[in-house]
Amino acid sequence: MNTAHFGHAGEDSGVTRGIRAALAALCAVAILCRSLLIRPQSWLSGLRGNGYVLLGVCLLSVGLVTACTASPQDGPHPATPPSSAPVPAGTPEPPAGTPGWQLGHPGPEHAIEGFADHTSVLPGQDVHLFVSTTAAGYTVTAYRMGAYRDSDALRVWQSATEPGHRQAAPVVQAPTNTVIAPWQPSLTVPTTGWQPGDYLFRLDGDNGAQQFVPLTVRSPSNAGKIVVVNAVTTWQAYNRWGGYSLYSSPSGAKAQRSRAVSFDRPYQAKDMQGAGDFLFFELPFLRFAEQAGLPLGYATDADLHADPHLADGAAAIVTLGHDEYWSTAMRQNVTAARDRGVNVAFFGGNEIYRHIRFQPSPLGPDRIEVDYKSFAEDPAHLSDPLEATPEWRSPPFPRPESVLLGGFYHCNPVHADLRVAAEDNWLLTGIVHNGQTLPGLVGNEYQRVDLAVPTPRPIDVLFHSPLTCGGRPDFADTSYYTTPSGAAVFAAGTQYWICALGPGCDADHDDRTANQAITAITLRLLRAYAAGPTGRTHPARDNLAALTIPGATPNPAATLPPDNSTTR
């Protein structure tokens, strides 16, 4: 612990030194105790004799954790980052969660599965669930996901036992090979009194089979909030339920893949558990951010597409581990928010890469996601060329993602270490040092700052990580730039950043140093974001020339490339 803020240098009396030493010892105990109290079930049961004295000391001292782990704005930086997200003083203790929410027995394929008629609703809006099962009966339990005591979930609702039946087989619609589940609604779920947040419905058949159905209860207002965006368009793009996705077909031939995918079907059981990509790419961030007491709003990228006012008054927009599929309106709305001073953070490694457009289904607007991955093949190239769907960077109207991200997607698959490149940057100072590596946190997809494409300047590269992908040497970059509006834009440049926010990350083999560093950096970023346009207090300082990034020169002119998403 750095105790400099308990007295002035050169003015230490013997009494003062004694007080400081006692405080330092107590703070050390507090930090240790806090880490124990987070997961008390692992040690409280073993208390004997003097162990109760330790518990008493812990309860008295744990309140000092905030002083012991002060942020850089509050005083000198801690030599070691906190082991988990510190909870700001005054943050109410979260309610007890509901253990046992996970799938214990998914069952055979199609034993039970379902989908909702909305990707998101406002609190109080009804949701219709469509369920198919081989069970004679089933129940539905709704869990709000996040940071609760002893669990990542809180049960908020449960149905009565519903009669089960097998619904109609999937229909594959030509010519786009779009799979739909032509099912009848099974039950209506009221959301009256539900708090905004991310929810999972668990379907439990009396045959023992279980699956999830995801739902976002979006915030009625995002003023002053960090808006967490669930990447449902990317979940759906990879969803193979019914045999087809935007990548694959039952035969394995990519030429027969879907050109449009529908939300009117379940998410696949294998790999997704019916929950899209929420569990792997998003839940660790949600748990972290709620535990830290950050002011959060909740939405999906379908909401980001539909509502140009979604970010009105917001502090920040945050996308998570895999947010690849973007419509024109999504891109325009985030760019416009940035240019009004709304901060943005991209915590993945392959955002704004695929260009999509939406169409309605019988269940409502924006339920069909179109992506031909080709300009010439997409019929829109004749009727509305700018809405044809090659990659955003591809001709004949290249509009690379770098103009908003800062970075530019390069390659996959890769698994490499993050390497620190800017220890004096406000986000990193006191947490990591130049040349330090955080094992395994670059992958599976990554981006780098590439001046061959339009790139905002000044821009800081925080991590500049050497790797080899596809047999070619390259770098992955974590970047930060600021704009004339005062907005700051952070891009992790790797999909594994989110993984390191939670315990048991496979990518870094649960490396504690990596977890502590990524947790501390992310918390510092989001606390600054919550305070308003972060570029006003932490402007970017371009370091590309110092890193010998090709094409970089010292002291570049400030540049903010236009979005051009609607310009020929």
XYZ file of C-alpha atoms in Angstrom:
568
model
C 0.000 0.000 0.000
C 1.157 3.545 -0.767
C 0.343 5.527 2.357
C 1.476 8.975 1.167
C -1.973 10.518 1.575
C -1.912 9.966 5.367
C 0.737 12.683 5.859
C 3.136 15.021 4.078
C 6.631 13.922 3.117
C 9.257 15.227 5.545
C 6.723 15.784 8.354
C 6.553 12.288 9.891
C 6.703 12.333 13.669
C 7.178 9.083 15.545
C 3.477 9.066 16.417
C 2.527 9.663 12.796
C 4.769 6.843 11.631
C 3.190 4.545 14.184
C -0.321 5.463 13.062
C 0.625 4.962 9.435
C 2.136 1.569 10.168
C -0.987 0.486 12.042
C -3.221 1.706 9.220
C -1.085 -0.079 6.656
C -1.373 -3.337 8.584
C -5.106 -2.947 9.039
C -5.545 -2.155 5.350
C -3.603 -5.273 4.402
C -5.921 -7.331 6.614
C -8.934 -5.552 5.110
C -7.949 -6.370 1.550
C -7.323 -10.009 2.450
C -10.579 -10.226 4.349
C -12.601 -8.668 1.563
C -11.398 -11.303 -0.850
C -12.415 -13.982 1.670
C -15.806 -12.461 2.415
C -16.707 -12.376 -1.266
C -16.856 -16.194 -1.222
C -17.437 -16.993 2.457
C -18.701 -20.530 1.863
C -15.159 -21.656 1.131
C -13.781 -20.871 4.616
C -16.423 -19.805 7.180
C -17.480 -23.404 7.738
C -13.959 -24.171 8.927
C -13.704 -21.501 11.650
C -12.514 -22.807 15.000
C -11.337 -20.938 18.125
C -9.166 -18.018 17.070
C -10.790 -18.138 13.671
C -13.685 -16.144 15.125
C -11.264 -13.437 16.188
C -10.089 -13.245 12.547
C -13.685 -12.917 11.438
C -14.248 -10.040 13.849
C -11.129 -8.243 12.657
C -12.268 -8.783 9.061
C -15.671 -7.259 9.693
C -14.128 -4.221 11.395
C -11.394 -3.653 8.837
C -13.036 -4.450 5.522
C -14.464 -0.927 5.375
C -10.966 0.378 4.722
C -10.706 -1.331 1.351
C -11.834 1.710 -0.611
C -9.151 3.891 1.039
C -6.539 1.191 0.496
C -7.314 0.821 -3.221
C -7.866 4.462 -4.180
C -8.335 5.190 -7.866
C -5.771 7.351 -9.686
C -8.073 10.339 -9.410
C -8.161 9.988 -5.610
C -4.435 9.754 -4.943
C -1.318 7.702 -5.661
C -1.820 4.471 -7.565
C -1.727 1.167 -5.710
C 1.325 -0.947 -6.455
C -0.947 -3.972 -6.905
C -4.386 -3.715 -8.509
C -7.398 -4.810 -6.479
C -8.348 -8.488 -6.643
C -11.921 -7.655 -7.644
C -13.989 -4.625 -8.466
C -14.099 -2.426 -5.343
C -17.615 -1.409 -4.379
C -18.008 2.373 -3.928
C -18.889 3.568 -0.445
C -22.633 3.741 0.053
C -23.434 1.087 -2.544
C -26.287 -1.027 -1.164
C -25.423 -4.643 -0.537
C -26.872 -6.738 -3.358
C -29.755 -9.026 -2.469
C -29.172 -12.709 -2.029
C -29.196 -14.511 -5.349
C -30.699 -17.828 -6.353
C -28.160 -20.643 -6.572
C -28.741 -23.489 -8.968
C -29.901 -21.431 -11.934
C -27.570 -23.195 -14.389
C -28.609 -26.020 -16.682
C -27.996 -29.255 -14.830
C -29.347 -31.527 -17.570
C -29.867 -30.064 -21.058
C -31.284 -33.368 -22.273
C -31.329 -34.706 -25.828
C -31.527 -32.254 -28.722
C -35.041 -30.751 -29.050
C -36.207 -32.334 -25.767
C -37.199 -28.823 -24.711
C -36.519 -25.462 -26.384
C -38.144 -22.125 -26.972
C -37.945 -18.497 -28.043
C -39.595 -15.167 -27.211
C -41.508 -12.830 -29.486
C -39.242 -9.919 -28.475
C -35.498 -9.575 -28.018
C -36.236 -6.836 -25.490
C -39.195 -5.268 -23.718
C -39.819 -2.316 -21.426
C -40.673 -3.150 -17.797
C -44.320 -4.122 -17.590
C -44.618 -5.278 -21.210
C -45.842 -8.838 -21.750
C -43.655 -11.442 -23.440
C -45.006 -14.423 -25.353
C -42.939 -17.599 -25.167
C -43.035 -20.331 -27.805
C -42.049 -23.702 -26.335
C -41.676 -27.143 -27.897
C -40.948 -30.207 -25.769
C -41.222 -33.964 -25.616
C -42.160 -33.618 -21.922
C -45.725 -34.018 -20.756
C -45.366 -30.858 -18.703
C -42.856 -28.110 -18.005
C -42.287 -24.974 -15.966
C -40.633 -21.662 -16.847
C -38.479 -19.761 -14.350
C -37.250 -16.222 -15.031
C -33.865 -15.154 -13.635
C -32.394 -11.686 -13.651
C -28.681 -12.112 -14.317
C -25.988 -10.038 -12.609
C -24.169 -9.585 -9.306
C -25.991 -11.160 -6.388
C -24.770 -12.669 -3.162
C -23.721 -16.265 -3.773
C -25.115 -16.391 -7.320
C -25.118 -14.778 -10.744
C -28.912 -14.886 -10.864
C -32.027 -13.859 -8.979
C -35.309 -15.704 -9.551
C -38.070 -13.174 -10.227
C -40.939 -15.290 -11.592
C -42.046 -18.858 -12.089
C -44.922 -20.310 -14.065
C -47.350 -22.997 -13.067
C -46.825 -26.369 -14.738
C -47.725 -25.991 -18.400
C -48.862 -28.831 -20.672
C -46.057 -29.828 -23.022
C -46.258 -30.793 -26.662
C -43.984 -31.046 -29.663
C -44.499 -28.132 -32.034
C -44.165 -28.106 -35.831
C -40.910 -28.944 -37.581
C -38.699 -26.077 -38.789
C -39.469 -24.498 -42.138
C -36.618 -23.451 -44.438
C -37.699 -20.522 -46.588
C -36.259 -20.140 -50.087
C -34.328 -18.499 -51.619
C -32.452 -17.269 -48.518
C -32.525 -20.576 -46.565
C -34.082 -18.775 -43.640
C -35.147 -21.124 -40.850
C -38.293 -20.323 -38.897
C -40.142 -22.221 -36.188
C -43.831 -21.935 -37.212
C -45.054 -22.446 -33.663
C -48.050 -21.375 -31.655
C -47.507 -19.258 -28.525
C -47.329 -21.352 -25.373
C -47.673 -18.863 -22.523
C -47.594 -15.154 -21.701
C -45.132 -13.798 -19.165
C -45.871 -10.457 -17.446
C -42.843 -8.321 -16.579
C -44.604 -5.924 -14.221
C -42.185 -4.852 -11.501
C -39.132 -6.325 -13.219
C -36.016 -4.197 -13.066
C -34.166 -3.382 -16.291
C -31.484 -5.951 -16.944
C -30.556 -9.161 -18.719
C -32.805 -12.151 -18.077
C -32.791 -15.849 -18.803
C -35.922 -17.971 -18.825
C -35.112 -21.551 -17.854
C -37.400 -24.163 -19.339
C -37.651 -27.301 -17.155
C -39.410 -30.323 -18.604
C -40.744 -33.110 -16.416
C -38.549 -35.336 -18.573
C -35.549 -33.671 -16.876
C -34.508 -31.624 -19.921
C -33.626 -27.915 -19.573
C -32.807 -24.989 -21.889
C -32.664 -21.190 -21.704
C -34.433 -18.388 -23.553
C -32.843 -14.902 -23.288
C -34.630 -11.575 -22.855
C -33.453 -8.021 -22.197
C -35.653 -5.717 -20.134
C -34.432 -2.417 -21.474
C -34.111 0.820 -19.551
C -36.902 3.369 -20.161
C -34.266 6.117 -19.937
C -30.492 5.866 -20.244
C -29.734 9.387 -19.014
C -26.514 9.357 -17.003
C -26.028 5.616 -17.541
C -23.507 3.292 -19.130
C -25.658 1.467 -21.682
C -24.750 -2.226 -21.935
C -25.711 -3.536 -25.377
C -26.469 -7.244 -25.851
C -25.184 -8.353 -29.268
C -28.265 -10.305 -30.359
C -27.551 -9.801 -34.078
C -24.224 -11.608 -33.714
C -25.801 -14.349 -31.584
C -28.363 -14.940 -34.322
C -25.802 -14.896 -37.131
C -24.010 -17.888 -35.587
C -27.184 -19.707 -34.473
C -27.468 -23.069 -36.282
C -30.893 -24.070 -34.991
C -32.706 -25.852 -37.815
C -29.413 -26.587 -39.564
C -28.664 -23.162 -41.065
C -26.808 -20.044 -39.969
C -25.125 -17.193 -41.811
C -22.079 -19.499 -41.898
C -23.243 -23.054 -42.399
C -25.809 -25.445 -43.833
C -26.745 -29.049 -42.990
C -24.497 -30.286 -45.792
C -21.581 -28.218 -44.546
C -21.472 -26.307 -47.829
C -21.068 -22.584 -47.203
C -22.683 -21.814 -50.553
C -25.959 -23.184 -49.132
C -25.837 -21.184 -45.903
C -28.574 -18.729 -44.934
C -28.615 -15.269 -46.473
C -31.112 -14.176 -43.829
C -31.716 -15.521 -40.333
C -34.801 -15.194 -38.176
C -35.350 -14.459 -34.495
C -38.503 -16.590 -34.812
C -36.649 -19.715 -33.680
C -34.732 -20.924 -30.615
C -31.004 -20.553 -30.186
C -29.204 -23.855 -30.604
C -28.655 -26.095 -27.578
C -25.094 -27.118 -28.425
C -22.604 -24.371 -27.457
C -25.355 -21.790 -26.781
C -27.667 -23.591 -24.280
C -30.511 -21.630 -25.875
C -29.009 -18.362 -24.545
C -27.165 -17.097 -27.620
C -23.620 -16.005 -26.723
C -24.698 -14.315 -23.489
C -23.119 -16.743 -21.034
C -19.585 -16.599 -22.427
C -19.197 -13.178 -24.033
C -21.437 -11.020 -21.832
C -22.256 -12.392 -18.361
C -18.721 -11.860 -16.923
C -18.916 -8.138 -17.751
C -22.431 -7.799 -16.389
C -21.476 -9.435 -13.088
C -18.372 -7.239 -12.827
C -20.147 -3.960 -13.647
C -23.083 -4.555 -11.308
C -20.767 -5.600 -8.482
C -18.863 -2.333 -8.930
C -22.059 -0.327 -8.473
C -21.817 1.380 -11.862
C -24.922 3.157 -13.227
C -26.065 0.779 -15.964
C -28.670 0.896 -18.696
C -29.681 -2.157 -20.720
C -30.494 -2.604 -24.406
C -29.879 -4.855 -27.397
C -28.330 -3.913 -30.685
C -31.781 -4.324 -32.239
C -32.820 -1.450 -29.941
C -29.721 0.472 -30.991
C -30.911 0.057 -34.591
C -34.525 1.027 -33.946
C -34.150 3.970 -31.570
C -31.949 6.955 -32.519
C -32.680 8.414 -29.064
C -31.551 5.358 -27.103
C -28.344 7.075 -25.945
C -29.852 10.514 -25.254
C -28.136 11.813 -22.137
C -26.191 8.584 -21.653
C -22.710 8.588 -20.158
C -21.473 5.757 -22.384
C -22.364 2.939 -24.746
C -20.642 -0.403 -24.169
C -20.585 -3.410 -26.478
C -19.229 -6.697 -25.243
C -17.170 -9.687 -26.368
C -18.516 -10.347 -29.866
C -20.519 -7.632 -31.628
C -19.726 -8.248 -35.284
C -23.025 -7.621 -37.106
C -24.117 -3.986 -37.461
C -26.822 -2.260 -39.437
C -26.475 1.205 -40.934
C -28.697 2.689 -38.236
C -26.682 1.052 -35.438
C -23.522 2.575 -36.815
C -25.065 6.016 -37.397
C -26.657 6.124 -33.946
C -23.434 5.261 -32.097
C -21.407 7.713 -34.191
C -23.942 10.468 -33.528
C -23.879 9.704 -29.792
C -20.067 9.857 -29.773
C -20.183 13.211 -31.521
C -22.535 14.501 -28.799
C -20.024 13.535 -26.104
C -21.211 10.019 -25.227
C -18.248 7.771 -24.406
C -17.989 4.414 -26.183
C -16.237 1.166 -25.265
C -15.810 -1.893 -27.473
C -14.772 -4.911 -25.404
C -14.368 -7.351 -28.300
C -12.028 -7.921 -31.206
C -14.252 -7.959 -34.302
C -16.918 -5.262 -34.173
C -18.760 -3.488 -37.008
C -17.399 -5.999 -39.525
C -20.536 -7.446 -41.154
C -23.116 -5.138 -42.690
C -26.722 -6.234 -42.098
C -30.185 -4.891 -42.651
C -33.450 -5.849 -40.961
C -36.810 -7.002 -42.267
C -40.042 -7.746 -40.377
C -41.442 -11.190 -39.623
C -45.043 -12.110 -38.753
C -44.106 -11.568 -35.084
C -42.944 -7.987 -35.510
C -40.403 -5.531 -36.910
C -36.658 -6.245 -37.162
C -37.082 -10.011 -36.699
C -35.236 -10.996 -39.907
C -31.506 -10.244 -40.190
C -30.203 -10.100 -43.766
C -26.571 -10.596 -44.740
C -25.546 -11.936 -48.159
C -21.852 -11.232 -47.471
C -21.696 -10.164 -51.091
C -22.570 -6.989 -52.961
C -23.378 -8.596 -56.293
C -25.460 -11.442 -54.845
C -27.618 -9.190 -52.668
C -30.713 -8.055 -54.629
C -30.462 -4.693 -52.850
C -27.391 -3.811 -54.923
C -29.841 -2.833 -57.686
C -32.548 -1.157 -55.616
C -30.629 0.337 -52.667
C -26.878 -0.154 -53.191
C -25.770 1.322 -49.886
C -27.919 -1.211 -48.050
C -26.459 -4.199 -49.883
C -24.520 -6.403 -47.492
C -20.858 -7.059 -48.212
C -18.508 -6.408 -45.278
C -18.467 -2.780 -44.213
C -14.891 -2.403 -45.497
C -15.539 -4.003 -48.884
C -16.103 -2.331 -52.279
C -17.830 -0.760 -54.034
C -18.576 1.497 -51.025
C -15.861 0.723 -48.471
C -16.651 2.198 -45.064
C -14.127 0.565 -42.717
C -14.950 0.062 -39.071
C -11.767 1.886 -38.025
C -13.416 5.305 -38.353
C -15.459 4.495 -35.233
C -13.437 1.756 -33.529
C -9.960 3.158 -33.971
C -8.727 -0.370 -34.677
C -9.160 -2.545 -37.774
C -9.950 -6.266 -37.665
C -7.103 -8.424 -38.955
C -7.184 -12.164 -38.381
C -8.315 -15.286 -36.538
C -7.807 -17.690 -34.912
C -5.009 -16.657 -32.599
C -4.067 -17.097 -28.946
C -1.316 -14.779 -27.692
C -0.349 -12.632 -24.704
C -1.320 -9.000 -24.191
C 1.825 -6.827 -23.954
C 1.790 -3.441 -22.200
C 2.950 -0.497 -24.343
C 1.833 2.678 -22.510
C 2.396 2.439 -18.755
C 2.178 6.237 -18.442
C -1.355 6.320 -19.854
C -3.934 7.248 -17.232
C -5.697 3.921 -17.681
C -2.619 1.807 -17.018
C -0.385 3.772 -14.665
C 0.169 2.089 -11.325
C -1.414 -1.126 -12.580
C 0.975 -2.556 -15.206
C 4.378 -1.655 -16.667
C 5.798 -1.556 -20.188
C 6.757 -4.936 -21.559
C 4.626 -6.794 -19.027
C 2.539 -9.550 -20.551
C -0.886 -10.784 -19.514
C -1.009 -14.402 -20.618
C -3.445 -15.698 -23.187
C -5.678 -12.639 -23.508
C -5.321 -11.978 -27.254
C -7.801 -14.051 -29.225
C -9.723 -15.590 -30.812
C -10.147 -12.565 -33.108
C -8.204 -9.337 -32.820
C -7.727 -5.898 -34.354
C -4.851 -3.459 -34.653
C -4.382 0.215 -35.433
C -3.694 0.311 -39.182
C -2.944 3.665 -40.806
C -3.609 2.183 -44.257
C -7.297 2.822 -43.442
C -8.953 5.974 -42.022
C -8.099 6.215 -38.326
C -8.910 8.849 -35.684
C -5.900 10.767 -34.327
C -4.568 11.290 -31.766
C -4.896 7.698 -30.623
C -3.111 5.817 -27.842
C -2.132 2.182 -28.226
C -2.205 0.797 -24.691
C -1.297 -2.811 -25.444
C 0.780 -3.637 -28.554
C 0.929 -7.411 -28.610
C 3.110 -9.389 -31.026
C 1.594 -12.535 -32.511
C 1.507 -14.765 -35.548
C -1.789 -15.407 -37.334
C -2.204 -17.300 -40.592
C 1.543 -17.722 -40.701
C 2.149 -13.945 -40.704
C 3.661 -11.861 -37.886
C 1.382 -9.082 -36.669
C 0.303 -7.072 -33.624
C -2.965 -6.827 -31.708
C -3.719 -3.359 -30.353
C -5.832 -2.086 -27.496
C -6.577 1.548 -28.314
C -8.040 4.751 -26.885
C -8.896 7.968 -28.722
C -10.817 11.127 -27.900
C -12.932 13.497 -29.965
C -13.713 17.242 -30.120
C -17.030 16.518 -28.364
C -15.094 15.221 -25.352
C -16.099 11.610 -25.934
C -13.557 8.858 -25.400
C -13.532 5.619 -27.393
C -11.843 2.512 -26.001
C -11.366 -0.663 -28.058
C -9.994 -3.769 -26.353
C -8.963 -5.252 -29.695
C -9.444 -8.818 -28.433
C -12.425 -11.019 -27.669
C -10.823 -12.410 -24.510
C -10.865 -9.153 -22.515
C -14.335 -9.972 -21.136
C -13.204 -13.454 -20.089
C -10.533 -11.993 -17.796
C -13.151 -10.025 -15.835
C -14.506 -13.205 -14.299
C -13.124 -16.119 -12.314
C -12.044 -19.257 -14.111
C -11.092 -17.724 -17.474
C -9.887 -20.533 -19.745
C -8.063 -18.151 -22.089
C -5.550 -17.063 -19.432
C -5.797 -20.282 -17.381
C -7.329 -18.283 -14.530
C -4.189 -16.169 -14.155
C -4.681 -13.911 -11.133
C -2.342 -11.192 -12.392
C -4.284 -10.945 -15.643
C -7.609 -10.894 -13.800
C -6.437 -8.198 -11.385
C -4.982 -5.994 -14.126
C -7.933 -6.205 -16.527
C -10.395 -5.713 -13.675
C -8.566 -2.602 -12.409
C -8.179 -1.062 -15.892
C -11.801 -1.682 -16.815
C -13.063 -0.282 -13.524
C -10.931 2.843 -13.932
C -12.253 3.331 -17.473
C -15.912 2.877 -16.587
C -15.794 5.071 -13.487
C -14.321 7.843 -15.622
C -16.949 7.185 -18.300
C -19.741 7.454 -15.739
C -18.523 10.956 -14.807
C -19.136 12.325 -18.319
C -17.181 13.024 -21.530
C -13.861 11.486 -20.544
C -11.801 13.113 -23.292
C -12.113 16.451 -21.489
C -10.152 15.176 -18.488
C -8.127 12.439 -20.190
C -7.339 13.489 -23.782
C -5.573 10.945 -25.961
C -1.816 11.380 -26.466
C -0.760 9.785 -29.728
C 2.040 7.219 -29.322
C 1.994 5.492 -32.727
C 5.343 6.906 -33.864
C 7.018 5.778 -30.648
C 5.751 2.262 -31.341
C 7.012 2.474 -34.958
C 3.572 1.712 -36.318
C 3.862 1.953 -40.125
C 2.961 5.389 -41.472
C 3.029 7.126 -38.087
C 4.760 10.453 -37.514
C 5.108 12.349 -34.230
C 2.522 14.988 -33.263
C -0.103 14.187 -35.912
C -2.861 16.632 -36.719
C -6.117 15.872 -34.950
C -8.288 13.859 -37.336
C -11.770 12.399 -36.997
C -12.626 10.568 -40.239
C -16.262 10.863 -41.350
C -18.475 7.817 -40.926
C -19.672 7.844 -44.575
C -22.095 4.997 -43.901
C -24.712 6.659 -46.120
C -22.357 8.271 -48.645
C -21.583 6.827 -52.055
